[in-house]
Short mmCIF file of C-alpha atoms in Angstrom, two decimals:
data_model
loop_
_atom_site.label_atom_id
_atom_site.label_comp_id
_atom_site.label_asym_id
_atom_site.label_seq_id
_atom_site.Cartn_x
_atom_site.Cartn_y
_atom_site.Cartn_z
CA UNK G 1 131.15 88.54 120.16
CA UNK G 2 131.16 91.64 117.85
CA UNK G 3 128.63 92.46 114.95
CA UNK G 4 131.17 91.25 112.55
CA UNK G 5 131.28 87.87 113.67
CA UNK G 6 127.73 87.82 114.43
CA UNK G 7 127.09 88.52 110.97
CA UNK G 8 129.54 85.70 109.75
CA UNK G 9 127.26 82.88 111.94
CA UNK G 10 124.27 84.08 110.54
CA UNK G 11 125.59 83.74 107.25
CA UNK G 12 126.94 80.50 108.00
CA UNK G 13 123.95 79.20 109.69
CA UNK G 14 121.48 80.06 106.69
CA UNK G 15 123.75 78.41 103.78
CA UNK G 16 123.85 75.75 106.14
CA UNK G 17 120.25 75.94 106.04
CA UNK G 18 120.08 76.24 102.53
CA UNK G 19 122.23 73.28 101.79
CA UNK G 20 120.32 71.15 103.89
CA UNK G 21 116.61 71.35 103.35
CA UNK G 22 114.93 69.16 101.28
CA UNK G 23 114.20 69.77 97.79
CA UNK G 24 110.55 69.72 97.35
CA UNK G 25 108.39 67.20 96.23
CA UNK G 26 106.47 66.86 92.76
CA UNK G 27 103.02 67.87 93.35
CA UNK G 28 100.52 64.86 91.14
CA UNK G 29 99.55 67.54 88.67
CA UNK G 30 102.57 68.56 87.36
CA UNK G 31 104.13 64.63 87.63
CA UNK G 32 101.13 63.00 85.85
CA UNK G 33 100.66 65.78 83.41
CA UNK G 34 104.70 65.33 82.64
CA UNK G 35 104.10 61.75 81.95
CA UNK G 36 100.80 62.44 79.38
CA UNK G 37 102.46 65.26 78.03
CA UNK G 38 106.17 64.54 77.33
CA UNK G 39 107.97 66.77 78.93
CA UNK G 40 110.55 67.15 82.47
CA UNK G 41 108.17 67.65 85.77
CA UNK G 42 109.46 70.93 87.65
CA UNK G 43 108.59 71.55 91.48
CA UNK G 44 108.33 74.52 93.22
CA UNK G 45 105.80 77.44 92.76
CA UNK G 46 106.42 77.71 89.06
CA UNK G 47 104.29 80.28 87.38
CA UNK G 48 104.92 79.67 84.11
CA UNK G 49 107.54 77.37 82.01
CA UNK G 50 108.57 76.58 78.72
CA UNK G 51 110.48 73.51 77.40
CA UNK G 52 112.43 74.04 73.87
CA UNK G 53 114.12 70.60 72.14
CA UNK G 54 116.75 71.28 69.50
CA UNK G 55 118.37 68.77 67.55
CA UNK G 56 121.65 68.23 66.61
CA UNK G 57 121.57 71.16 63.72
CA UNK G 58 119.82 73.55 66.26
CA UNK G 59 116.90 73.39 65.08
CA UNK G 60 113.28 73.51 67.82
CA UNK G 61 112.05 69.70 67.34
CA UNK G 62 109.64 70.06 69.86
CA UNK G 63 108.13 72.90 72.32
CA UNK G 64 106.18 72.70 75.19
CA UNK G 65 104.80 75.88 77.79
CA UNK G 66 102.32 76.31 80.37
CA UNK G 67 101.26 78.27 82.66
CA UNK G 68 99.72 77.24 86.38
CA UNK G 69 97.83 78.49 89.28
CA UNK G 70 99.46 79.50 92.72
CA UNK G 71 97.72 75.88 93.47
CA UNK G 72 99.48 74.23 90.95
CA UNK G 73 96.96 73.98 88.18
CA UNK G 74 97.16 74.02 84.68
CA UNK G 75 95.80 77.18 83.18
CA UNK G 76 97.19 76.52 79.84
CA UNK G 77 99.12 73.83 77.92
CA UNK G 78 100.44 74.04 74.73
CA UNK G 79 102.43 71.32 72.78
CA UNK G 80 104.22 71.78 69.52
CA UNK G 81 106.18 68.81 67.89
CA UNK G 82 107.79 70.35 65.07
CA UNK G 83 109.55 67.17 63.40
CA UNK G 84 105.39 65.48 63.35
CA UNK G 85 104.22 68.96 62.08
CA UNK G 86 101.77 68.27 65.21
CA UNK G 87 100.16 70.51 67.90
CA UNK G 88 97.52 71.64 70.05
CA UNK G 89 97.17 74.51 72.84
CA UNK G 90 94.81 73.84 75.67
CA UNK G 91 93.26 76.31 78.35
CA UNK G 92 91.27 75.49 81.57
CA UNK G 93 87.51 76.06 81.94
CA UNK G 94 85.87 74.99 84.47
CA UNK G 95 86.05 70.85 84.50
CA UNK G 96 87.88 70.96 81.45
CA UNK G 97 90.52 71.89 78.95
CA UNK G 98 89.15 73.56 75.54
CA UNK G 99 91.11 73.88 72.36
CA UNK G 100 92.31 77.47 72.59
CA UNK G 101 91.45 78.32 68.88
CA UNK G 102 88.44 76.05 68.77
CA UNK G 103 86.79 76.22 72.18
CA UNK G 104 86.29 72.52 72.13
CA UNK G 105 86.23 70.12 74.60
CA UNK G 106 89.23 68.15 74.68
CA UNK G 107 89.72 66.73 77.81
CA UNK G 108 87.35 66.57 81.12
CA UNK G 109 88.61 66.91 84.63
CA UNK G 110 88.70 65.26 88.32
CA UNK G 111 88.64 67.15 91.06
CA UNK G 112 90.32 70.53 90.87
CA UNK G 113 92.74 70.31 87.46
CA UNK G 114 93.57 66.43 87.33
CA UNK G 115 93.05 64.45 84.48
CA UNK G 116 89.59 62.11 84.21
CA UNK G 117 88.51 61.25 80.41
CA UNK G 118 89.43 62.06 76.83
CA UNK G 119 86.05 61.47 75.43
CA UNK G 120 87.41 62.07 71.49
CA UNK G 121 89.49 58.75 72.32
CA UNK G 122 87.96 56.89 74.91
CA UNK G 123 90.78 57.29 77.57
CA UNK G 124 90.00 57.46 80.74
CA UNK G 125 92.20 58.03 84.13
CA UNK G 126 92.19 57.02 87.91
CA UNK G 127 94.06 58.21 90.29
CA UNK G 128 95.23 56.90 93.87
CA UNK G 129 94.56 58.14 96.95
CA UNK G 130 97.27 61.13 96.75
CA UNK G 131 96.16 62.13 93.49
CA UNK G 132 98.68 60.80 91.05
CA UNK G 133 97.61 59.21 87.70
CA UNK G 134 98.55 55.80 88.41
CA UNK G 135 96.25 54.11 85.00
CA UNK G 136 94.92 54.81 82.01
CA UNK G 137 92.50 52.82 80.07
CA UNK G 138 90.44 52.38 76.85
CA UNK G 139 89.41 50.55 74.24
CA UNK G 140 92.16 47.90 73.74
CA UNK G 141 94.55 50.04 76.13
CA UNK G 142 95.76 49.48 79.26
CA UNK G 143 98.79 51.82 81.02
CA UNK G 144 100.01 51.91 84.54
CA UNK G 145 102.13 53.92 86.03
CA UNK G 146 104.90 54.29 88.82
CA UNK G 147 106.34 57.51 90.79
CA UNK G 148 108.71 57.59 93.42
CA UNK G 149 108.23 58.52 97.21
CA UNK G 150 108.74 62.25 95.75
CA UNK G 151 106.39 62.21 93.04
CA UNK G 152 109.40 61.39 90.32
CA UNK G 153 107.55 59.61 87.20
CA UNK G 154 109.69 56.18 87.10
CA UNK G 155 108.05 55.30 84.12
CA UNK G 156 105.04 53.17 82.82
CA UNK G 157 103.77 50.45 81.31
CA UNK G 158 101.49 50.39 78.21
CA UNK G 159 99.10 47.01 76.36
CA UNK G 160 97.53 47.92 73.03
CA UNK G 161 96.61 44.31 71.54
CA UNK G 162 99.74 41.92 71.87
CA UNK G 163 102.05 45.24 72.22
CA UNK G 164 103.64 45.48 75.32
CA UNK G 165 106.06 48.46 76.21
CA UNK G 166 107.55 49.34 79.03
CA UNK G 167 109.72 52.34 80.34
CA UNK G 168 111.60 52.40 83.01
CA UNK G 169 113.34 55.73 83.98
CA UNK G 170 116.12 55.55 87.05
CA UNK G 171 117.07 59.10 88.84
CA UNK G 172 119.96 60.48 89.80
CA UNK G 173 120.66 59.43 93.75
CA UNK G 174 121.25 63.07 94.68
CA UNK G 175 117.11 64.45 95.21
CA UNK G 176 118.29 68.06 93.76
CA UNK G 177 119.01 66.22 90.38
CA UNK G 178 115.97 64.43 89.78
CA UNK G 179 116.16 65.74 85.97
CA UNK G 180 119.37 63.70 85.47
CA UNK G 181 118.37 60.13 84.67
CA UNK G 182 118.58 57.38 82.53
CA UNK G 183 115.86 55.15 80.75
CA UNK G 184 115.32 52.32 79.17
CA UNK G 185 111.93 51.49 76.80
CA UNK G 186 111.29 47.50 75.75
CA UNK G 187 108.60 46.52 73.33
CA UNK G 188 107.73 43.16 73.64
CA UNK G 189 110.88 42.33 76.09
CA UNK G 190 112.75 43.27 73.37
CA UNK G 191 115.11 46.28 73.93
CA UNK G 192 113.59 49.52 72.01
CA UNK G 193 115.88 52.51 72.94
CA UNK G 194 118.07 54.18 75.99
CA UNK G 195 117.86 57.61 76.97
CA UNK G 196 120.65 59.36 79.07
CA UNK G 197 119.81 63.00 80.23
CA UNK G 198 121.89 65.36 82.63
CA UNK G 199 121.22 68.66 83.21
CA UNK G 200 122.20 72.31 85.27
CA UNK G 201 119.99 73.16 87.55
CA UNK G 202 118.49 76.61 89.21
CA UNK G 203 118.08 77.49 93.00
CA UNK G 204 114.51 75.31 93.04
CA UNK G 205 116.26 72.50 91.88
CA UNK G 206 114.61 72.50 88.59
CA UNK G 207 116.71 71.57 85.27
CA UNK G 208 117.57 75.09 83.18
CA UNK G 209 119.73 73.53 80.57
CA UNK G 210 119.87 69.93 79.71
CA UNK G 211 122.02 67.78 77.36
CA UNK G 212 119.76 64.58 75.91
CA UNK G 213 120.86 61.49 74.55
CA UNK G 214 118.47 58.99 72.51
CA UNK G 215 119.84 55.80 71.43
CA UNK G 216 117.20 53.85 68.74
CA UNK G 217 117.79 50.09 69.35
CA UNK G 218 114.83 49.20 66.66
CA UNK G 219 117.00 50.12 63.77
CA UNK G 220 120.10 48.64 62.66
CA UNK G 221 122.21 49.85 62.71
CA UNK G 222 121.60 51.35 66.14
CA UNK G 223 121.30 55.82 65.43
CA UNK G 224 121.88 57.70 68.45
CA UNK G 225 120.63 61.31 68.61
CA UNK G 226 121.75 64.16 70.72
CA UNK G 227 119.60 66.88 72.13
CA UNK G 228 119.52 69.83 74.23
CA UNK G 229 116.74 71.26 76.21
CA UNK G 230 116.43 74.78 77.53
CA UNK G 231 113.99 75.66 80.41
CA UNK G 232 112.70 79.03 80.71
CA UNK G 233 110.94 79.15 84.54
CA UNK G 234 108.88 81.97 85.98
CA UNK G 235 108.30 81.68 89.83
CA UNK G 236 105.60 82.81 91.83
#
């Protein structure tokens, strides 16, 4: 066999590689965090990320960016919702995360960098024996929540009084598309709204560009709103 077509088997061999190793899994930081926060888990050693939401005009509705640890902690978190005029930016200290402008003490921690207790609001977490969020409670609240064997967030379910909503988010089949989903909220039984999401994806299977759909079924007529989301992903 000459160089040449050593070199062409190599080649072969590693794509073949590439194409057939498993994507990796959500670790129960970033999954749970995605489901308090609002925003698409990512997997791999990401460094740091942002999120940007623009409506239908182009305009940001919504930002969010972080920044983790080579273990996969949260450093810093901060969330801007543009269209509630609401925000807040959070870095780690110790066992919790302060307000970055304030200092205060907004949330406490478990273990390394999972959540435990929002004191301001009486919410508190526990987590299973893998460390994923799986409920939430406090005064007159009640959420659970489900992942899949990867770590995918599959949605939750949330009591407040005689409110009941649920959310229940189906992924694509294909593991390297996890971001590509559809969901469906109820409140009450009662259908709420459906969300349809697909997205283009880099080389650690994480979404870069996204196309968001939001149907409101608690109007009538039903409004359907049209996003896209844009990923910005720094790797360790």
């Amino acid at each position: 066999m000459n160089k040449h077509a050593v070199i062409v088997v190599l080649v072969a061999l590693l794509a073949g590689c590439d194409n057939t190793a498993a994507p990796l899994s959500f670790t129960p930081e970033m999954a749970s965090f995605s489901n308090e926060f609002d925003f698409d888990p990512l997997r791999g050693p990401v460094k740091d990320f942002s999120q940007t939401l623009f409506n239908e005009k182009g305009d940001v509705a919504k930002r969010v960016s972080g920044s983790l640890s080579t273990e996969g902690c949260f450093d810093t978190l901060e969330l801007h919702d543009l269209e509630s005029n609401s925000g807040i930016a959070l870095v780690l200290d110790a066992n919790y995360y302060l307000d970055a402008e304030t200092r205060e003490k907004k949330l406490r921690l478990q273990g390394k960098c999972q959540l435990a207790e929002m004191s301001a609001s009486g919410i508190s977490w526990d987590t299973d024996d893998n460390g994923f969020i799986v409920s939430a409670h406090g005064k007159n609240l009640q959420i659970s929540y489900r992942y899949d064997a990867d770590g995918y967030p599959l949605g939750k379910t949330s009591v407040s009084g005689d409110q009941h909503l649920s959310i229940a988010a189906t992924p694509s089949a294909d593991k390297r598309k996890r971001m590509d989903y559809t969901a469906v909220s109820l409140l009450n039984e009662k259908p709420l709204g459906r969300v349809k999401q697909t997205c283009d994806y880099d080389s650690h299977n994480n979404p870069v560009k996204c196309e968001l759909r939001i149907v409101d079924q608690s109007v009538k007529p039903v409004v359907e709103r049209k996003y896209t989301i844009e990923n910005s992903i720094e790797y360790y």
